[in-house]
Coordinates of C-alpha atoms in Angstrom, one line a residue:
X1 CA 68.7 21.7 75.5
X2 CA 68.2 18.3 74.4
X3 CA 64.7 16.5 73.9
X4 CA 64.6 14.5 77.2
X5 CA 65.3 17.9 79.0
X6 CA 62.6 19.9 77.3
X7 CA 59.8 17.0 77.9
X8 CA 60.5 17.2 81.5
X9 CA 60.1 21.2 81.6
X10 CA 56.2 21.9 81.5
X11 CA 56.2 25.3 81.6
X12 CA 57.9 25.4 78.1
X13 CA 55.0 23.1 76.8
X14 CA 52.2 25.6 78.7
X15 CA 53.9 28.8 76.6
X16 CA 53.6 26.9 73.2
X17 CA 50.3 25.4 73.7
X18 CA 49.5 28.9 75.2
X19 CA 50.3 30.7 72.0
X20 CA 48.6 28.1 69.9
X21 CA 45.4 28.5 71.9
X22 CA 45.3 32.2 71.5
X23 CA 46.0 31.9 67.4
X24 CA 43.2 29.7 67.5
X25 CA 41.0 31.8 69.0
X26 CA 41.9 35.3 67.1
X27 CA 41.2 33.3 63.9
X28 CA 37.7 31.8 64.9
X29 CA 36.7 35.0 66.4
X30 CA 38.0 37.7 64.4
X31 CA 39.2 36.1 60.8
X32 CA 37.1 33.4 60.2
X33 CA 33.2 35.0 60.2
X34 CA 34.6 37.7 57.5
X35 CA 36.1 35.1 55.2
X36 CA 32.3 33.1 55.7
X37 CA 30.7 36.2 54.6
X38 CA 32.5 37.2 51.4
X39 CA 33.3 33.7 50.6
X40 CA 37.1 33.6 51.2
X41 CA 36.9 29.9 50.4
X42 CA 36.0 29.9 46.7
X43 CA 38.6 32.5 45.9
X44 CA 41.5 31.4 47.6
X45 CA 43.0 29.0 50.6
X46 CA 40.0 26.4 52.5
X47 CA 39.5 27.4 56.1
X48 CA 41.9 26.9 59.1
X49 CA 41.3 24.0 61.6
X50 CA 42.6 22.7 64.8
X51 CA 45.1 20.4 63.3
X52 CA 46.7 23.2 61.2
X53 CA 47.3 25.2 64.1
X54 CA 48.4 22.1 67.1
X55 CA 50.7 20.5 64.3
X56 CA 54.6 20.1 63.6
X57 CA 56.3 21.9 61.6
X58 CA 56.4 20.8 58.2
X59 CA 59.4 20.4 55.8
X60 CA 58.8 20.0 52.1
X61 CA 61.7 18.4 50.0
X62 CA 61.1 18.5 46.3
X63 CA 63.2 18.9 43.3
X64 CA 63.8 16.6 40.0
X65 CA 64.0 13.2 40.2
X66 CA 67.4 11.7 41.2
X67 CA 68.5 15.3 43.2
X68 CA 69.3 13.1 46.9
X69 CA 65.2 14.1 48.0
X70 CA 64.5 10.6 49.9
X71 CA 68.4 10.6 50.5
X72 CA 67.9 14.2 51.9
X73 CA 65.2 12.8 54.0
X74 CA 66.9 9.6 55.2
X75 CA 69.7 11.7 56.4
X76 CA 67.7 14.0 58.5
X77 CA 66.1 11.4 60.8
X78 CA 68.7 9.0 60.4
X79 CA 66.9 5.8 59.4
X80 CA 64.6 4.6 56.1
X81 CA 61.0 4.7 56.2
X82 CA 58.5 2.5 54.6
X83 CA 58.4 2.9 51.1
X84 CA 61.6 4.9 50.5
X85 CA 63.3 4.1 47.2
X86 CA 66.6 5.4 46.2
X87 CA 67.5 5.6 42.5
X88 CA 69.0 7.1 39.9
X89 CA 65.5 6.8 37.8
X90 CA 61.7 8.4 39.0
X91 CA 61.5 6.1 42.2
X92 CA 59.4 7.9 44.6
X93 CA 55.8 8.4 42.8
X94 CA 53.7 9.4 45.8
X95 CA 53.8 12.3 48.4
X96 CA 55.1 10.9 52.0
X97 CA 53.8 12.5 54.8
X98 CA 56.6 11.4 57.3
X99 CA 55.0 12.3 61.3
X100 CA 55.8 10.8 64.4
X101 CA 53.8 8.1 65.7
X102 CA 54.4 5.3 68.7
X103 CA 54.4 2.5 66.5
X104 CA 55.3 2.7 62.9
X105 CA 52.6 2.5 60.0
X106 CA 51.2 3.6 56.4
X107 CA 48.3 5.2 56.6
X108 CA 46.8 5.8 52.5
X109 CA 45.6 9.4 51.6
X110 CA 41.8 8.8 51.1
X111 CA 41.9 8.2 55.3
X112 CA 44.2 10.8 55.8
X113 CA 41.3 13.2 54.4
X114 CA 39.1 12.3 57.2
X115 CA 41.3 12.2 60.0
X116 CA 40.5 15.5 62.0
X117 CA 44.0 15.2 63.7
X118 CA 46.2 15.0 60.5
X119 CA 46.7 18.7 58.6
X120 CA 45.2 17.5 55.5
X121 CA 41.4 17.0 55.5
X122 CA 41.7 19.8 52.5
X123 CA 43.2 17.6 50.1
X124 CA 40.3 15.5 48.9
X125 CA 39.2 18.0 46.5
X126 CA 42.7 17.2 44.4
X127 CA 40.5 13.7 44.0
X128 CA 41.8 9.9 43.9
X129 CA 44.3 10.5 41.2
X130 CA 46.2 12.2 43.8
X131 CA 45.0 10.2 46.7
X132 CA 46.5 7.2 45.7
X133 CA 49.6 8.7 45.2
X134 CA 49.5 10.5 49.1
X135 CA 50.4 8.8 52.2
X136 CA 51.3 9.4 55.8
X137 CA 54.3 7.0 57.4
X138 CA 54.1 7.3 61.1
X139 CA 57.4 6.4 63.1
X140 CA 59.0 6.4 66.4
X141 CA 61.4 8.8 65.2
X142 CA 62.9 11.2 67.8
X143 CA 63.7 14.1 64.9
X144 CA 59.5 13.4 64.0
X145 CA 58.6 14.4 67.5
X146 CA 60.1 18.1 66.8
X147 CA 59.1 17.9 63.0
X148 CA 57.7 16.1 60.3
X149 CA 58.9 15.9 56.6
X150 CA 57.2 15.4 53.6
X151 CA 58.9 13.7 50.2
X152 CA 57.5 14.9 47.0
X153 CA 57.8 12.7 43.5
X154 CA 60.3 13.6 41.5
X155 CA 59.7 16.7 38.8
X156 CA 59.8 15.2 35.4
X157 CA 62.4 16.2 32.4
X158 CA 61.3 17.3 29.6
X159 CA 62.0 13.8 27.5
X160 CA 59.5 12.9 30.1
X161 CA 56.7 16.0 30.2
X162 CA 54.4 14.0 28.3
X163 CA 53.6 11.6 30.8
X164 CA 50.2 12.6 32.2
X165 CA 50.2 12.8 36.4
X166 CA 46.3 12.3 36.1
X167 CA 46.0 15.7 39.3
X168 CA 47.4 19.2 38.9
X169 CA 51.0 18.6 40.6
X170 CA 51.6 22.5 41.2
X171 CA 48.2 23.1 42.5
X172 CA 49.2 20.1 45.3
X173 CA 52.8 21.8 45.6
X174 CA 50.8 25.4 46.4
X175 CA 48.5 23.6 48.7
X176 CA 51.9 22.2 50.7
X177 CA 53.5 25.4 50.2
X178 CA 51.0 27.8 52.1
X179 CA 50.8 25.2 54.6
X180 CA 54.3 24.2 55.6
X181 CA 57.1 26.0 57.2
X182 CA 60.3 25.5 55.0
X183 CA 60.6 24.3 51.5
X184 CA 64.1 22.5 50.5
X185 CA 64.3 22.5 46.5
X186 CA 67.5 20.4 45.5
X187 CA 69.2 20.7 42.5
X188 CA 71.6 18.0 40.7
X189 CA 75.8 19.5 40.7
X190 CA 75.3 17.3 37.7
X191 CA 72.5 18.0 36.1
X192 CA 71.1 21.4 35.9
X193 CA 68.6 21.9 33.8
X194 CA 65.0 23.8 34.2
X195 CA 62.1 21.5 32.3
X196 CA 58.2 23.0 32.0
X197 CA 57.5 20.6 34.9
X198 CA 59.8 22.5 36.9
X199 CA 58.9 25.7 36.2
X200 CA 55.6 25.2 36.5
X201 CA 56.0 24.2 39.9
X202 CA 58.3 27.4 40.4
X203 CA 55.1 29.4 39.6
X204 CA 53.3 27.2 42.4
X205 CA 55.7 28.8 45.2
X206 CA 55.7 32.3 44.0
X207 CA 54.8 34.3 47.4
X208 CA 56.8 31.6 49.2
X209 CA 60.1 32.3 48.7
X210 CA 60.5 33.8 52.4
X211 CA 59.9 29.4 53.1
X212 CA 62.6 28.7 50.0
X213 CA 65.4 27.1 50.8
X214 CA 67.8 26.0 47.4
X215 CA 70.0 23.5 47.9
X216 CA 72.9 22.5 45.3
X217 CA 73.5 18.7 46.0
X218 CA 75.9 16.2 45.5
X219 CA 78.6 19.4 45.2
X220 CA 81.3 17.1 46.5
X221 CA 81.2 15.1 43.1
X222 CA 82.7 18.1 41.2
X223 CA 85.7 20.2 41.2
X224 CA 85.6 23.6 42.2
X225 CA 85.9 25.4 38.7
X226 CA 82.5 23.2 38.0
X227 CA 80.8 24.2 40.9
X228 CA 81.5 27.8 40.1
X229 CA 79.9 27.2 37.2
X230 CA 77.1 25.3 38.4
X231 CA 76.0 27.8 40.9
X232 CA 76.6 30.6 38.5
X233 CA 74.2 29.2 36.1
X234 CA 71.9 27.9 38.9
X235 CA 71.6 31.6 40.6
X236 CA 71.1 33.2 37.1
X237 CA 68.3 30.7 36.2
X238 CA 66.3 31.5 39.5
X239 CA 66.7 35.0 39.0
X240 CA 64.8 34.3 35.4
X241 CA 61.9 32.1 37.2
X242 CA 61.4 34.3 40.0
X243 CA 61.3 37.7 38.6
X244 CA 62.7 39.5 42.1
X245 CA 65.1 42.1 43.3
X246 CA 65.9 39.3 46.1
X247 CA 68.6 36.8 45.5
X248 CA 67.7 33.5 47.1
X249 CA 70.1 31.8 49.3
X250 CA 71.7 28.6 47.6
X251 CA 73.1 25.9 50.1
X252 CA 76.4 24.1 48.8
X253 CA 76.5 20.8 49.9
X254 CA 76.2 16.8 49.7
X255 CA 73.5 15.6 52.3
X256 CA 73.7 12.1 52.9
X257 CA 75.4 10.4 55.5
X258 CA 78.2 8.2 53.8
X259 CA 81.6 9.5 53.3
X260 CA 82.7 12.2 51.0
X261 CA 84.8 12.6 48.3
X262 CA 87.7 14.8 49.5
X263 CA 87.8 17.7 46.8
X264 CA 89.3 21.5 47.1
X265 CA 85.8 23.1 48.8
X266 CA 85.3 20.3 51.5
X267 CA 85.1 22.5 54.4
X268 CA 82.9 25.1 52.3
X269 CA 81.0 22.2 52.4
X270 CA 80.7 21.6 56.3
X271 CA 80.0 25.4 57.1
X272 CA 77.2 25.2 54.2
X273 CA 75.7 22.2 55.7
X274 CA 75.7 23.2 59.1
X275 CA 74.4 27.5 58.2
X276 CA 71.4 24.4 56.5
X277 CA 70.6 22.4 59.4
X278 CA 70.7 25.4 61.6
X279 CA 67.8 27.0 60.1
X280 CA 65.8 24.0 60.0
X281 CA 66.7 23.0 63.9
X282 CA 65.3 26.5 64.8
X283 CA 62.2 25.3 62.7
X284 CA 60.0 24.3 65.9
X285 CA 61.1 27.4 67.7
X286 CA 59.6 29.6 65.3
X287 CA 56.9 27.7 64.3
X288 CA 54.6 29.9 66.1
X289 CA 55.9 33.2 64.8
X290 CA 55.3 31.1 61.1
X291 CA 51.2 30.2 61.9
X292 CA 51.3 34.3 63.3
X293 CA 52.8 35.5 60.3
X294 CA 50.3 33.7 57.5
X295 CA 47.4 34.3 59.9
X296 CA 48.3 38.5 58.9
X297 CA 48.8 37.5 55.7
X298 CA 45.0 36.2 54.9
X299 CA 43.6 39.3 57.5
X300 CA 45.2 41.7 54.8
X301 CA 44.3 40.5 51.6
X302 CA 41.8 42.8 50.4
X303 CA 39.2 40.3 49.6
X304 CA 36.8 41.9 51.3
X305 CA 36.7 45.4 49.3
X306 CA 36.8 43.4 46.0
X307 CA 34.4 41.8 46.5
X308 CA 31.9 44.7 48.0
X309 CA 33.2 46.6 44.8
X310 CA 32.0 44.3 42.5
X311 CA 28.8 43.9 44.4
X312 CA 28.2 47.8 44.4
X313 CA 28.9 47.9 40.5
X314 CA 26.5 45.5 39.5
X315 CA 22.4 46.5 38.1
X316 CA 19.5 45.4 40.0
X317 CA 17.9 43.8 37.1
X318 CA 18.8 44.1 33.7
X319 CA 22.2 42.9 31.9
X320 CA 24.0 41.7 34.9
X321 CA 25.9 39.0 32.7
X322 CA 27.5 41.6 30.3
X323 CA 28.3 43.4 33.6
X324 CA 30.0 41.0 35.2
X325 CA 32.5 40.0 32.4
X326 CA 33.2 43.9 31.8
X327 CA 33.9 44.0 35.4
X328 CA 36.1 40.7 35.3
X329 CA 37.9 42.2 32.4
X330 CA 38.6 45.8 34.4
X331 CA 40.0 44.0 37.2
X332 CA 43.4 46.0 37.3
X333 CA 41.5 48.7 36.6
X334 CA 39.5 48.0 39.7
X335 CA 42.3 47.3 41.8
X336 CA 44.0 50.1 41.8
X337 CA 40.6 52.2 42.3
X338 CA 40.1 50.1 45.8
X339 CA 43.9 50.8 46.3
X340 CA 43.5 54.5 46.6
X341 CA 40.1 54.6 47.7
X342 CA 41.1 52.7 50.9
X343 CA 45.0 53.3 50.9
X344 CA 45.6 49.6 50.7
X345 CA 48.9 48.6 49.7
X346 CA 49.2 46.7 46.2
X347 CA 51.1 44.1 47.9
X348 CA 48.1 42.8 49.8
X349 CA 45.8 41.8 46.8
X350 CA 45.4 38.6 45.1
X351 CA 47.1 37.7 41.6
X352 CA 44.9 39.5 39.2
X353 CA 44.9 36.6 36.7
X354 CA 44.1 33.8 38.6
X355 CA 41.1 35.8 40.2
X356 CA 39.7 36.4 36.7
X357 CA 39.7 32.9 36.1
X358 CA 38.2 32.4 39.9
X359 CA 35.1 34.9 39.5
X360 CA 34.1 33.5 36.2
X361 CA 32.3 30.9 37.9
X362 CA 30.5 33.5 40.6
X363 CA 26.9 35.1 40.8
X364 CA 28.2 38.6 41.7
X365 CA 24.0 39.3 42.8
X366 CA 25.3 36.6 46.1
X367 CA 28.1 39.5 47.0
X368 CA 28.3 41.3 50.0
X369 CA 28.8 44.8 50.5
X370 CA 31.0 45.9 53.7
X371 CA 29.7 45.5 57.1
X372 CA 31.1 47.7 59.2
X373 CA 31.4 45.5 62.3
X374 CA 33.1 43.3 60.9
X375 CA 35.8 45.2 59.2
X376 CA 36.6 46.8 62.6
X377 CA 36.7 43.4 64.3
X378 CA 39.8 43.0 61.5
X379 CA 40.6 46.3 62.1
X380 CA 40.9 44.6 66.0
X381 CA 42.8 42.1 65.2
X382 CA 45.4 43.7 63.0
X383 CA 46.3 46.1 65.1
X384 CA 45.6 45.3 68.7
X385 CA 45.1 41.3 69.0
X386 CA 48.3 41.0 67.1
X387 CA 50.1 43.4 69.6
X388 CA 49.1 41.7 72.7
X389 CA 50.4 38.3 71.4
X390 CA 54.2 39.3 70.6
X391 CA 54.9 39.5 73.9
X392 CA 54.2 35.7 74.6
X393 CA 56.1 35.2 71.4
X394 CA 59.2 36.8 72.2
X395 CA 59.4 34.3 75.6
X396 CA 58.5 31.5 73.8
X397 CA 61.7 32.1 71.5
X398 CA 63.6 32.2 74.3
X399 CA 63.3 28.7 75.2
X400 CA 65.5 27.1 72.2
X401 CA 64.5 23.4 71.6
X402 CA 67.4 21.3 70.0
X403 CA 66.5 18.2 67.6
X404 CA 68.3 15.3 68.5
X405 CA 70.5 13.1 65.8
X406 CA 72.2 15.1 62.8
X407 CA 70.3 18.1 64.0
X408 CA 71.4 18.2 67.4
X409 CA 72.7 21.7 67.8
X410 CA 73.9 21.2 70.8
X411 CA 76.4 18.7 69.6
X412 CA 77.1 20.1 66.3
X413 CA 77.8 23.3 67.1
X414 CA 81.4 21.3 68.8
X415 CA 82.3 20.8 65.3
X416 CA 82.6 24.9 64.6
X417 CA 86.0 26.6 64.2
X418 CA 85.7 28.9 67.3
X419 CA 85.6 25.9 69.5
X420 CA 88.7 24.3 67.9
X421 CA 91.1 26.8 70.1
X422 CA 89.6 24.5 73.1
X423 CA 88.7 21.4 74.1
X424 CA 86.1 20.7 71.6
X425 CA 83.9 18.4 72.8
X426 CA 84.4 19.1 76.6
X427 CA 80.8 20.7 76.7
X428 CA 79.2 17.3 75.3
X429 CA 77.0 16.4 77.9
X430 CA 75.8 12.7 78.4
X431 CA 72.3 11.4 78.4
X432 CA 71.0 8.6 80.8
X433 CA 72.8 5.4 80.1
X434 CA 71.4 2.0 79.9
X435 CA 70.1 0.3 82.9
X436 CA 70.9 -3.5 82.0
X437 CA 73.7 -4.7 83.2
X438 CA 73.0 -8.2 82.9
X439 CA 75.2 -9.3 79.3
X440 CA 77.9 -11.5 78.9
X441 CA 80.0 -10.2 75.9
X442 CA 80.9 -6.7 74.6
X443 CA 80.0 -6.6 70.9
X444 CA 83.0 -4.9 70.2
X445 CA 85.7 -7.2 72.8
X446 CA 86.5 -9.2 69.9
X447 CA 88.1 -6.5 67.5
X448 CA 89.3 -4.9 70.4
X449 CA 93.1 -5.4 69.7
X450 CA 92.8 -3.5 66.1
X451 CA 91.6 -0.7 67.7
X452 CA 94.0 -0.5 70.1
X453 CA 96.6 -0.3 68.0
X454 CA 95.0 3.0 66.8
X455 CA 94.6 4.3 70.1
X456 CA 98.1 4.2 71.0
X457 CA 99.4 5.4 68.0
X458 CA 97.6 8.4 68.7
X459 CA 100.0 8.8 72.0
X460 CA 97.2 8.9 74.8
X461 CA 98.0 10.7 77.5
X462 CA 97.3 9.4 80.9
X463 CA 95.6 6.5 79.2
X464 CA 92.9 8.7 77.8
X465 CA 92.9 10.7 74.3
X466 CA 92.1 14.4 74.1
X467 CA 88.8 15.5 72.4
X468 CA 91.1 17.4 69.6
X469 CA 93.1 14.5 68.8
X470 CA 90.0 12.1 68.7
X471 CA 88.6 14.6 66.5
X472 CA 91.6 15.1 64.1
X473 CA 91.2 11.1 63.6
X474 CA 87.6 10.8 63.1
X475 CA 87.6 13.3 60.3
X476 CA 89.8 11.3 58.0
X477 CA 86.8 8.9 57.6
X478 CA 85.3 11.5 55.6
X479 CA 82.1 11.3 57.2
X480 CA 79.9 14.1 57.9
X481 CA 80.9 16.1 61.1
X482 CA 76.9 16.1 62.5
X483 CA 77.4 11.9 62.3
X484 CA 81.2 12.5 63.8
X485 CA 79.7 14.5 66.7
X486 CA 76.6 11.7 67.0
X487 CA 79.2 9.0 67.2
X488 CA 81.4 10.9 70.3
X489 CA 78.1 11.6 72.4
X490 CA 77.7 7.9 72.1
X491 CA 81.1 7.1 72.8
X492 CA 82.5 9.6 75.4
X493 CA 80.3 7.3 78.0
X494 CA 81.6 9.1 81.1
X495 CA 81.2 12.5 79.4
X496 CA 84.4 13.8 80.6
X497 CA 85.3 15.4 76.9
X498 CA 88.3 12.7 76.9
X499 CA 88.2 8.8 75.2
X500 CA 89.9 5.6 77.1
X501 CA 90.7 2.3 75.1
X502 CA 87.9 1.0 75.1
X503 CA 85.3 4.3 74.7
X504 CA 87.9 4.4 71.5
X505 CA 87.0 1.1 70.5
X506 CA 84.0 1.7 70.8
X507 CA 83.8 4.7 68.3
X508 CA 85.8 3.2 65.9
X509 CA 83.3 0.4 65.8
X510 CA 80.7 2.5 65.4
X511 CA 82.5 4.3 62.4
X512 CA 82.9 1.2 60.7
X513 CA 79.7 0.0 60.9
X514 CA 78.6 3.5 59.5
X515 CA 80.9 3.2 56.9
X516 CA 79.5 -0.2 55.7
X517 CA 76.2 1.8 55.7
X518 CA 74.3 0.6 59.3
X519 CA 72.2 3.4 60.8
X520 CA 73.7 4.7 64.1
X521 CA 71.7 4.0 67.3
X522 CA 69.9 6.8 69.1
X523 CA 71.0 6.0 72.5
X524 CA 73.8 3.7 72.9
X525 CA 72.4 -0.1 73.5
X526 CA 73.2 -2.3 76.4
X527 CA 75.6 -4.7 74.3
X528 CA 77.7 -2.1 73.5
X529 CA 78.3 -0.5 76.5
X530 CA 82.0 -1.0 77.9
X531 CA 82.7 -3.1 80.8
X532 CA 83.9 -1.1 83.0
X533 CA 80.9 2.1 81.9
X534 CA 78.0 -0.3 83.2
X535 CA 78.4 -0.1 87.0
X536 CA 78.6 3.5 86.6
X537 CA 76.1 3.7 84.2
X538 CA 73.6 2.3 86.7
X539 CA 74.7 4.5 89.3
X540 CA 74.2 7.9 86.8
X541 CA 70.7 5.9 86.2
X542 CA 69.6 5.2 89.5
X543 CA 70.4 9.4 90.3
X544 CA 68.9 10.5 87.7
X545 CA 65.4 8.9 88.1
X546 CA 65.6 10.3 92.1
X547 CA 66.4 13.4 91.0
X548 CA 63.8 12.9 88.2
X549 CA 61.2 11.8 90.9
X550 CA 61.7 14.2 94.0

């Protein structure tokens, strides 16, 4: 289903905003008047709002600087943004908030922290040092109306750890982390190495990793004995950070949109990239089964019963302070009483440490004990509320939303070996074409001749060439097969799953303008339509909007 089609289906919009509604209101209701009253806030996460339930989905790419992030970013929504600098040294020094908007434009962090319709109203207490380093870009980007991305700066070496930031960088990563959907970390073929930068900001994600997503760039660069190597090394240094059982799943490729270097794992390559752009095309699908699943997450935390412990164990009157810092310093102790007092699992408490650290700065005398209403209005919501919402879930997953451009599923998914044993592109399906009619002279006319000599060296048959043989062609550019696939839905005009001359031409012209690194259109413009597509293009148009309209 392509973008277009699920704008015009309102029903799919009334499920999502219906599921979002109801979140809404089983947090304000339920959640948020027990996190008020034991002071949720000061401990751990700031309180929900509107815009972090009506939002995108949010992407965070970080890693060390020169890994491909703004490259990584570029490639996904196929153009640059403002501000985007590519480099082998530290180029990108800010966090960029990339969102969709109708016109495009930079909006600085300090304003972003007052805007009630932007998720990040929460991230003035970080101050200005990491204000002036935050901003939003806002684009008419078609992947930014299913998504939005955000690029991180680049985590320093350690020839470089005693540069001062002047804002706790993993306290900002952990802010993003708990907040966004998927996080792609990306790691140099190159240059592997693990600096106290980095594994600082591994400590940031802990309780994340169910968002991780590791990504082994730039793999195309090395031979295959090196990559073994690389991704043995890489696998048994996240094993070291992370401290779990669980092995996370490390993405082979080289994500940028210029031709590859032919080398022995190629198509490892291709079925790595695409496994990668699958999960994050079924991002906006499962966004509300995401906002669902942290929502349980901060209903179970036992908070509450730490906190009416501590207020039960303190003295009315005399030697509260050497109370309080005995009771900090039983914590664990503590814990595990509350654990089999109320049977709650150890899973669901807070890092010991860090609230230590956090209730060093409390009155315990302002605790609360437990109120019974409200722990069966959680009670409620964990196991009832909760229940009733799956259903509406489970029909919103159903309706599968595609992203347009390199994660087009719909397109890329002709690129996968079970399709090869048949026409592979014959289920392509093609959009609206362009309704002017009125222009002289085909952009491509004039290198026309070149490109026919390709065409019928490539033995058409019936003066048309099959999808396969196309396809067999187009891959010895060495370009990636989600641009490949862009490039035939703009070129198969007359979506018949075959190429004429001049549908040829026109692919071969849009190859070579890739290759000399142009961005590809989104929909094919009126000066390159072929001659004899823009009658029938008009025709398909004028249908279309009186289907459209009746």
């Amino acid at each position: 289903m392509s973008i277009r089609r699920l704008r015009s289906n309102p029903k799919t919009r009334a499920d999502v905003n219906l599921v979002t509604e109801e979140l809404k209101n089983l947090y304000y209701k339920r959640l948020l008047p027990i996190e008020k009253y034991y002071s949720f806030h000061h401990f751990h996460s700031p309180s929900y709002e509107d815009a972090e339930f009506d939002n995108k989905p949010m992407v965070l790419v970080m890693g060390q600087y020169s890994t491909g992030k703004t490259t990584f970013v570029r490639y996904l929504i196929e153009q640059d943004f403002p501000g985007s600098r590519v480099g082998p040294e530290p180029t990108t020094d800010c966090f960029t908030a990339l969102m969709h908007g109708e016109v495009e434009a930079v909006i600085p962090g300090n304003a972003l922290t007052v805007d009630p319709k932007k998720p990040f109203r929460h991230l003035e207490p970080f101050g200005n040092a990491f204000l002036n380093r935050f901003q939003c870009v806002q684009m008419p980007n078609q992947v930014l109306e299913s998504i939005s991305l955000i690029d991180t700066p680049g985590i320093l070496t350690a020839s470089k750890r005693k540069l001062s930031r002047g804002y706790d960088f993993p306290a900002v990563l952990r802010w993003f982390a708990e907040r966004v959907d998927r996080i792609i970390l990306l790691f140099d073929a190159h240059k592997l190495e693990f600096p106290d930068e980095l594994t600082r900001a591994f400590g940031a994600l802990c309780g994340y990793e169910d968002k991780l997503r590791v990504v082994l760039n730039k793999a195309d660069r090395v031979d295959s004995q090196q990559l073994m190597r690389v991704y043995g090394a890489l696998m048994w240094s996240l094993g070291k950070v992370f401290r779990t059982p669980e092995i996370l799943r490390v993405y082979i490729g080289s994500f940028w949109s210029e031709p590859r270097q032919m080398c022995d794992h190629y198509q490892l390559l291709e079925f790595e990239e695409e496994d990668l752009l699958s999960d994050i095309r079924n991002l906006p699908r499962n966004a509300a089964v995401r906002k669902l699943n942290d929502l349980v997450k901060r209903a179970r935390l036992a908070h509450a019963h730490i906190i009416s412990y501590l207020k039960q164990e303190m003295p009315t009157i005399f030697c509260k302070e050497s109370k309080k810092h005995n009771l900090i310093y039983q914590l664990p102790v503590i814990f595990t009483k509350i654990q089999q007092r109320h049977r709650v699992p150890a899973g669901d408490f807070p890092d010991c440490t860090k609230m230590q650290g956090k209730l060093l700065g409390q009155d315990f005398s302002k605790f609360k004990a437990l109120k019974p209403s409200l722990m069966a209005s959680l009670d409620k919501l964990l196991t009832t509320d909760i229940a009733n919402l799956v259903p509406l879930l489970q029909q919103q997953e159903l309706r599968k939303k595609s992203l347009p451009g390199v994660l087009d599923g719909e397109f890329l998914g002709t690129f996968r070996p079970e399709h090869y044993k048949r026409d592979p592109f014959k289920e392509l399906k093609r959009d609206e074409e362009s309704s002017e009619t009125d222009f002289d002279e085909w952009a491509v006319e004039k290198h026309k001749p070149k490109y026919d000599e390709i065409f019928f060296n490539l033995s058409p048959n019936g003066g048309k060439l099959s999808g396969s043989k196309v396809k067999a062609w187009m891959t010895t550019t060495l370009l990636p097969n989600p641009v490949l696939a862009h490039i035939w839905r703009l070129s198969d005009v007359d979506g018949d799953g075959m190429l004429d001359n001049e549908e040829f031409a026109l692919a071969v012209h849009l190859i070579e303008g890739k290759l000399e690194g142009h961005w590809l259109p989104r929909e094919l413009p009126s000066h390159l339509v072929p001659p004899s597509k823009r009658l029938r293009g008009v025709i398909h148009l004028y249908i279309y909007h009186h289907v459209t309209n009746t």
